[in-house]
Amino acid sequence: MKKIEAIIKPFKMDDVREALAEIGITGMTVTEVKGFGRQKGHTELYRGAEYVVDFLPKIKIELIVSADKLEQCLDTIIEAAHTGKIGDGKIFVSDVSKVIRIRTGEADEEAL
């Protein structure tokens, strides 16, 4: 099993969720986060004063998938989240050794 963590632009969230649903992925955790990479921050004007916004709003999607669905999920996220502009985001993949559904006690692949 694999854990996918995708950091994407907020306005791409619905596109990514719908694209994942089309390939049968229904469970995910979504968090509003802030951060920056090469995109850096930008300056804004507030009540006549200029200030730097270092952390930009992003969406973090976390999902656990079986290893055989990994590449399909990655391709789907990349296609749905891509704008071609700086700040499109990143995807991190890690191994998951155990999953347990609390309600039923099902474990691993059955818990997905």
PDB file of C-alpha atoms in Angstrom:
ATOM      1  CA  MET A   1       0.000   0.000   0.000  1.00  0.00           C
ATOM      2  CA  LYS A   2       1.133   3.539  -0.729  1.00  0.00           C
ATOM      3  CA  LYS A   3       0.354   6.940   0.738  1.00  0.00           C
ATOM      4  CA  ILE A   4       0.045   9.795  -1.734  1.00  0.00           C
ATOM      5  CA  GLU A   5       0.375  13.360  -0.459  1.00  0.00           C
ATOM      6  CA  ALA A   6      -0.341  15.959  -3.120  1.00  0.00           C
ATOM      7  CA  ILE A   7       0.090  19.690  -2.569  1.00  0.00           C
ATOM      8  CA  ILE A   8      -1.932  21.569  -5.194  1.00  0.00           C
ATOM      9  CA  LYS A   9      -3.399  24.979  -5.970  1.00  0.00           C
ATOM     10  CA  PRO A  10      -6.728  25.511  -4.169  1.00  0.00           C
ATOM     11  CA  PHE A  11      -8.759  26.162  -7.331  1.00  0.00           C
ATOM     12  CA  LYS A  12      -7.701  22.755  -8.718  1.00  0.00           C
ATOM     13  CA  MET A  13      -9.209  20.790  -5.793  1.00  0.00           C
ATOM     14  CA  ASP A  14     -12.559  20.035  -7.439  1.00  0.00           C
ATOM     15  CA  ASP A  15     -10.888  18.969 -10.690  1.00  0.00           C
ATOM     16  CA  VAL A  16      -8.593  16.559  -8.839  1.00  0.00           C
ATOM     17  CA  ARG A  17     -11.390  15.148  -6.652  1.00  0.00           C
ATOM     18  CA  GLU A  18     -13.656  14.541  -9.661  1.00  0.00           C
ATOM     19  CA  ALA A  19     -10.839  12.955 -11.685  1.00  0.00           C
ATOM     20  CA  LEU A  20      -9.962  10.608  -8.806  1.00  0.00           C
ATOM     21  CA  ALA A  21     -13.640   9.681  -8.368  1.00  0.00           C
ATOM     22  CA  GLU A  22     -13.781   8.731 -12.070  1.00  0.00           C
ATOM     23  CA  ILE A  23     -11.054   6.127 -11.529  1.00  0.00           C
ATOM     24  CA  GLY A  24     -12.735   4.761  -8.396  1.00  0.00           C
ATOM     25  CA  ILE A  25     -10.906   6.635  -5.639  1.00  0.00           C
ATOM     26  CA  THR A  26     -13.483   7.884  -3.158  1.00  0.00           C
ATOM     27  CA  GLY A  27     -11.684   8.247   0.164  1.00  0.00           C
ATOM     28  CA  MET A  28      -9.224  11.022   0.849  1.00  0.00           C
ATOM     29  CA  THR A  29      -8.290  13.603   3.443  1.00  0.00           C
ATOM     30  CA  VAL A  30      -8.071  17.235   2.392  1.00  0.00           C
ATOM     31  CA  THR A  31      -6.363  19.962   4.414  1.00  0.00           C
ATOM     32  CA  GLU A  32      -5.934  23.665   3.761  1.00  0.00           C
ATOM     33  CA  VAL A  33      -2.235  24.421   4.177  1.00  0.00           C
ATOM     34  CA  LYS A  34       0.180  27.260   3.493  1.00  0.00           C
ATOM     35  CA  GLY A  35       3.653  27.051   2.083  1.00  0.00           C
ATOM     36  CA  PHE A  36       6.061  28.029  -0.624  1.00  0.00           C
ATOM     37  CA  GLY A  37       8.741  26.578  -2.819  1.00  0.00           C
ATOM     38  CA  ARG A  38      10.297  28.185  -5.852  1.00  0.00           C
ATOM     39  CA  GLN A  39       7.146  30.259  -6.210  1.00  0.00           C
ATOM     40  CA  LYS A  40       8.243  32.250  -3.146  1.00  0.00           C
ATOM     41  CA  GLY A  41       5.811  34.808  -1.825  1.00  0.00           C
ATOM     42  CA  HIS A  42       4.453  38.065  -3.129  1.00  0.00           C
ATOM     43  CA  THR A  43       3.810  41.572  -1.843  1.00  0.00           C
ATOM     44  CA  GLU A  44       0.353  42.937  -1.082  1.00  0.00           C
ATOM     45  CA  LEU A  45      -0.961  46.343  -0.172  1.00  0.00           C
ATOM     46  CA  TYR A  46      -3.161  46.667   2.921  1.00  0.00           C
ATOM     47  CA  ARG A  47      -4.400  50.054   4.129  1.00  0.00           C
ATOM     48  CA  GLY A  48      -1.589  51.775   2.315  1.00  0.00           C
ATOM     49  CA  ALA A  49       1.147  49.581   3.767  1.00  0.00           C
ATOM     50  CA  GLU A  50       3.023  47.055   1.663  1.00  0.00           C
ATOM     51  CA  TYR A  51       3.834  43.701   3.219  1.00  0.00           C
ATOM     52  CA  VAL A  52       5.236  40.376   2.050  1.00  0.00           C
ATOM     53  CA  VAL A  53       3.087  37.256   1.998  1.00  0.00           C
ATOM     54  CA  ASP A  54       5.636  34.447   2.356  1.00  0.00           C
ATOM     55  CA  PHE A  55       3.243  31.517   2.648  1.00  0.00           C
ATOM     56  CA  LEU A  56       0.768  30.901  -0.142  1.00  0.00           C
ATOM     57  CA  PRO A  57      -2.520  29.013   0.320  1.00  0.00           C
ATOM     58  CA  LYS A  58      -2.422  25.422  -0.935  1.00  0.00           C
ATOM     59  CA  ILE A  59      -4.487  22.250  -0.588  1.00  0.00           C
ATOM     60  CA  LYS A  60      -2.968  19.014   0.690  1.00  0.00           C
ATOM     61  CA  ILE A  61      -4.672  15.802  -0.417  1.00  0.00           C
ATOM     62  CA  GLU A  62      -3.768  12.553   1.328  1.00  0.00           C
ATOM     63  CA  LEU A  63      -4.894   9.146   0.141  1.00  0.00           C
ATOM     64  CA  ILE A  64      -3.880   5.540   0.640  1.00  0.00           C
ATOM     65  CA  VAL A  65      -4.046   3.242  -2.380  1.00  0.00           C
ATOM     66  CA  SER A  66      -3.011  -0.277  -3.236  1.00  0.00           C
ATOM     67  CA  ALA A  67       0.338  -0.475  -5.001  1.00  0.00           C
ATOM     68  CA  ASP A  68      -1.297  -1.546  -8.275  1.00  0.00           C
ATOM     69  CA  LYS A  69      -3.373   1.692  -8.413  1.00  0.00           C
ATOM     70  CA  LEU A  70      -0.455   4.002  -7.605  1.00  0.00           C
ATOM     71  CA  GLU A  71       0.625   4.984 -11.131  1.00  0.00           C
ATOM     72  CA  GLN A  72      -2.966   5.538 -12.282  1.00  0.00           C
ATOM     73  CA  CYS A  73      -3.613   7.819  -9.287  1.00  0.00           C
ATOM     74  CA  LEU A  74      -0.401   9.763  -9.847  1.00  0.00           C
ATOM     75  CA  ASP A  75      -1.153  10.270 -13.539  1.00  0.00           C
ATOM     76  CA  THR A  76      -4.703  11.387 -12.708  1.00  0.00           C
ATOM     77  CA  ILE A  77      -3.565  13.926 -10.094  1.00  0.00           C
ATOM     78  CA  ILE A  78      -0.848  15.310 -12.377  1.00  0.00           C
ATOM     79  CA  GLU A  79      -3.255  15.707 -15.285  1.00  0.00           C
ATOM     80  CA  ALA A  80      -6.012  17.318 -13.191  1.00  0.00           C
ATOM     81  CA  ALA A  81      -3.757  19.666 -11.171  1.00  0.00           C
ATOM     82  CA  HIS A  82      -1.474  20.803 -14.015  1.00  0.00           C
ATOM     83  CA  THR A  83      -1.646  24.441 -15.129  1.00  0.00           C
ATOM     84  CA  GLY A  84       1.875  24.746 -16.508  1.00  0.00           C
ATOM     85  CA  LYS A  85       2.610  27.688 -14.240  1.00  0.00           C
ATOM     86  CA  ILE A  86       4.935  27.910 -11.272  1.00  0.00           C
ATOM     87  CA  GLY A  87       3.340  26.680  -8.040  1.00  0.00           C
ATOM     88  CA  ASP A  88       1.406  23.731  -9.504  1.00  0.00           C
ATOM     89  CA  GLY A  89       2.562  21.708  -6.514  1.00  0.00           C
ATOM     90  CA  LYS A  90       4.276  18.467  -5.616  1.00  0.00           C
ATOM     91  CA  ILE A  91       3.366  14.851  -4.965  1.00  0.00           C
ATOM     92  CA  PHE A  92       5.028  12.705  -2.311  1.00  0.00           C
ATOM     93  CA  VAL A  93       4.683   8.903  -2.209  1.00  0.00           C
ATOM     94  CA  SER A  94       5.530   6.757   0.795  1.00  0.00           C
ATOM     95  CA  ASP A  95       5.031   3.156   1.891  1.00  0.00           C
ATOM     96  CA  VAL A  96       2.240   2.263   4.303  1.00  0.00           C
ATOM     97  CA  SER A  97       2.806  -0.827   6.419  1.00  0.00           C
ATOM     98  CA  LYS A  98      -0.589  -1.077   8.124  1.00  0.00           C
ATOM     99  CA  VAL A  99      -4.152   0.246   7.721  1.00  0.00           C
ATOM    100  CA  ILE A 100      -6.992  -0.600  10.102  1.00  0.00           C
ATOM    101  CA  ARG A 101     -10.642   0.413   9.753  1.00  0.00           C
ATOM    102  CA  ILE A 102     -11.643   1.242  13.314  1.00  0.00           C
ATOM    103  CA  ARG A 103     -15.368   0.467  12.895  1.00  0.00           C
ATOM    104  CA  THR A 104     -14.964  -3.097  11.628  1.00  0.00           C
ATOM    105  CA  GLY A 105     -11.396  -4.026  12.516  1.00  0.00           C
ATOM    106  CA  GLU A 106     -10.654  -4.786   8.839  1.00  0.00           C
ATOM    107  CA  ALA A 107      -6.975  -4.480   8.055  1.00  0.00           C
ATOM    108  CA  ASP A 108      -4.728  -3.545   5.138  1.00  0.00           C
ATOM    109  CA  GLU A 109      -6.244  -3.892   1.628  1.00  0.00           C
ATOM    110  CA  GLU A 110      -9.707  -4.720   3.006  1.00  0.00           C
ATOM    111  CA  ALA A 111      -9.663  -1.479   5.027  1.00  0.00           C
ATOM    112  CA  LEU A 112      -9.169   0.644   1.929  1.00  0.00           C
TER     113      LEU A 112
END
